[in-house]
Amino acid sequence: MSYYIAPRFLDKLGVHITKNFLQLPGVRVPLILGIHGRKGEGKTFQCELVFEKMGIEVTQISGGELESPDAGDPARLIRLRYRETAELIKVRGKMCVLMINDLDAGAGRFDEGTQYTVNTQLVNATLMNIADNPTDVQLPGSYDSTPLHRVPIIVTGNDFSTLYAPLIRDGRMEKFYWEPSRDDKVGIVGGIFAEDGLSQRQVEQLVDTFINQSVDFFSALRSRIYDEQIREFIHQVGFERVSLRVVNSAEKPPEFKKPDFSLSHLIEAGNLIVGEQQRVETSHLVDDYNRLNRGRSYQAASPAAETPVSQPSTNGFPKPEASNSHLTLETQEQIRQILAQGYKIGIEHVDARRFRTGSWQSCTNSHIDAHSDAISTLESCLAEYSGEYVRLVGIDPKAKRRVIETIIQRPDGKN
């Protein structure tokens, strides 16, 4: 199967890695390249394709390895893998890089509820130290005066604003926001379905049909097409015998004919996947469960009251009358967190008919940056459009892009 490498991605990685292996007089080259962007856009896979094309060996660290019950272990791991990679460059005589996947998941701080551990501090400090002294990286308790070979570090993540700010400053980390263009998506999806007989025109039509979906959506779509044959195979063998037939069987592995990869069939399966995504986004069952649990907790904690109480709160005491009856505590807290991150608030509404086409309209003339204004505007919008969908939008004013979209009211009256 032939895979597509986005020219912009190849250029960025190629320049950064090569620059770190060159001796440029009087030039301070950032050691770390941070690749960030939306989930599922193929950041890691594009890196692997570039490494393969350039003949680069990679030492991997997962974001999940950046925490440990023993303080100092993740920082030591980074130093150890860095030194191992430097030794590989010396022994193999070829380019090698250290790659840390999902750095923000392991070392980022998303809100006040995220625990900031000693290991998180040490990971940030270690990466800063390596970026400042790439040829002098020591293991705890030992010292080797021999200079190491400089090792470029590639890190991936979704939101680098959650990382320690001094780590991502320009002298240490060069940032690259990866958002594939339509042409990139057409090339990538064409590679995914290269063996399935889709023409260039059909690939373009498939991409345009699901233009707002990430790259991994199309990989999942190709996998979904095989479900029909797998289901038929299970029914032929029987649910009771499928384990014996598939795992450690004396018979040869089952063979499947090429499924129907017609454009209409792909679009039909894609719509099913999109419907499942929307069900997750709009169900918000946890809100119903939390409200139910809060009500039960309040009833259990309070004796029979002589005066009626309007709504219970999370701590078992009645909610003050001044509080808005439309907004849940979760919504008010989400507004506060959006503004605390430096983002602005947008509020949009749409009726049930236009909801299917995504034709949202703004409730405000400008974006909101004050908590009290956001609360009052949202109350007014909920009251004015009580029979419509209303959603809360978090907007990054610097990047001029949306970072959060949350539906907080539906036509059935659920908030």
mmCIF file of N, CA and C in Angstrom, residues 8 13 60 75 101 111 135 174 179 247 252 260 293 308 331 335 350 357 360 365 383 395:
data_model
loop_
_atom_site.group_PDB
_atom_site.id
_atom_site.type_symbol
_atom_site.label_atom_id
_atom_site.label_comp_id
_atom_site.label_asym_id
_atom_site.label_seq_id
_atom_site.Cartn_x
_atom_site.Cartn_y
_atom_site.Cartn_z
ATOM 1 N N ARG A 8 4.164 19.684 3.089
ATOM 2 C CA ARG A 8 4.448 20.641 4.170
ATOM 3 C C ARG A 8 5.006 19.925 5.392
ATOM 4 N N LEU A 13 9.705 18.612 8.981
ATOM 5 C CA LEU A 13 10.529 17.644 9.700
ATOM 6 C C LEU A 13 11.917 17.532 9.085
ATOM 7 N N GLN A 60 11.478 5.770 20.824
ATOM 8 C CA GLN A 60 10.137 6.217 21.183
ATOM 9 C C GLN A 60 9.954 6.334 22.693
ATOM 10 N N ALA A 75 11.861 11.307 34.414
ATOM 11 C CA ALA A 75 12.952 12.195 34.016
ATOM 12 C C ALA A 75 14.207 11.385 33.696
ATOM 13 N N ASN A 101 5.580 10.859 22.091
ATOM 14 C CA ASN A 101 4.193 10.972 21.639
ATOM 15 C C ASN A 101 3.286 11.458 22.761
ATOM 16 N N ASP A 111 -6.547 21.718 33.681
ATOM 17 C CA ASP A 111 -7.350 22.621 34.499
ATOM 18 C C ASP A 111 -6.899 22.479 35.949
ATOM 19 N N THR A 135 24.443 18.418 24.388
ATOM 20 C CA THR A 135 25.615 17.527 24.324
ATOM 21 C C THR A 135 26.129 17.146 25.706
ATOM 22 N N GLU A 174 10.506 24.538 18.554
ATOM 23 C CA GLU A 174 9.883 25.092 17.352
ATOM 24 C C GLU A 174 8.521 24.436 17.193
ATOM 25 N N GLU A 179 -2.579 20.847 10.365
ATOM 26 C CA GLU A 179 -3.988 20.753 9.974
ATOM 27 C C GLU A 179 -4.008 20.468 8.477
ATOM 28 N N VAL A 247 -8.101 -18.542 16.897
ATOM 29 C CA VAL A 247 -6.896 -18.518 17.728
ATOM 30 C C VAL A 247 -6.303 -19.923 17.820
ATOM 31 N N LYS A 252 -6.182 -23.437 8.207
ATOM 32 C CA LYS A 252 -5.554 -22.224 7.690
ATOM 33 C C LYS A 252 -6.408 -21.006 8.050
ATOM 34 N N ASP A 260 -17.360 -4.648 -0.881
ATOM 35 C CA ASP A 260 -17.892 -3.625 -1.777
ATOM 36 C C ASP A 260 -17.354 -2.250 -1.366
ATOM 37 N N ASN A 293 -28.068 11.944 40.926
ATOM 38 C CA ASN A 293 -27.304 11.632 42.134
ATOM 39 C C ASN A 293 -27.315 12.783 43.121
ATOM 40 N N PRO A 308 -40.523 24.176 50.670
ATOM 41 C CA PRO A 308 -39.996 23.526 49.467
ATOM 42 C C PRO A 308 -38.670 24.136 49.042
ATOM 43 N N THR A 331 -22.353 23.847 33.365
ATOM 44 C CA THR A 331 -22.235 24.873 32.321
ATOM 45 C C THR A 331 -21.547 26.120 32.853
ATOM 46 N N ILE A 335 -17.971 27.675 31.493
ATOM 47 C CA ILE A 335 -17.771 29.070 31.079
ATOM 48 C C ILE A 335 -16.574 29.667 31.811
ATOM 49 N N VAL A 350 -29.876 27.259 16.729
ATOM 50 C CA VAL A 350 -30.378 26.745 15.454
ATOM 51 C C VAL A 350 -31.646 25.953 15.740
ATOM 52 N N THR A 357 -28.344 20.542 8.887
ATOM 53 C CA THR A 357 -27.377 21.106 7.937
ATOM 54 C C THR A 357 -26.290 21.930 8.620
ATOM 55 N N TRP A 360 -25.908 27.130 12.015
ATOM 56 C CA TRP A 360 -26.013 27.818 13.304
ATOM 57 C C TRP A 360 -25.962 29.330 13.102
ATOM 58 N N ASN A 365 -23.489 39.845 18.931
ATOM 59 C CA ASN A 365 -22.798 40.564 17.864
ATOM 60 C C ASN A 365 -21.288 40.467 17.979
ATOM 61 N N ALA A 383 -33.683 31.679 27.036
ATOM 62 C CA ALA A 383 -35.093 32.058 27.170
ATOM 63 C C ALA A 383 -35.704 32.413 25.820
ATOM 64 N N ILE A 395 -13.546 30.259 21.888
ATOM 65 C CA ILE A 395 -12.808 30.783 20.731
ATOM 66 C C ILE A 395 -11.441 31.265 21.174
#
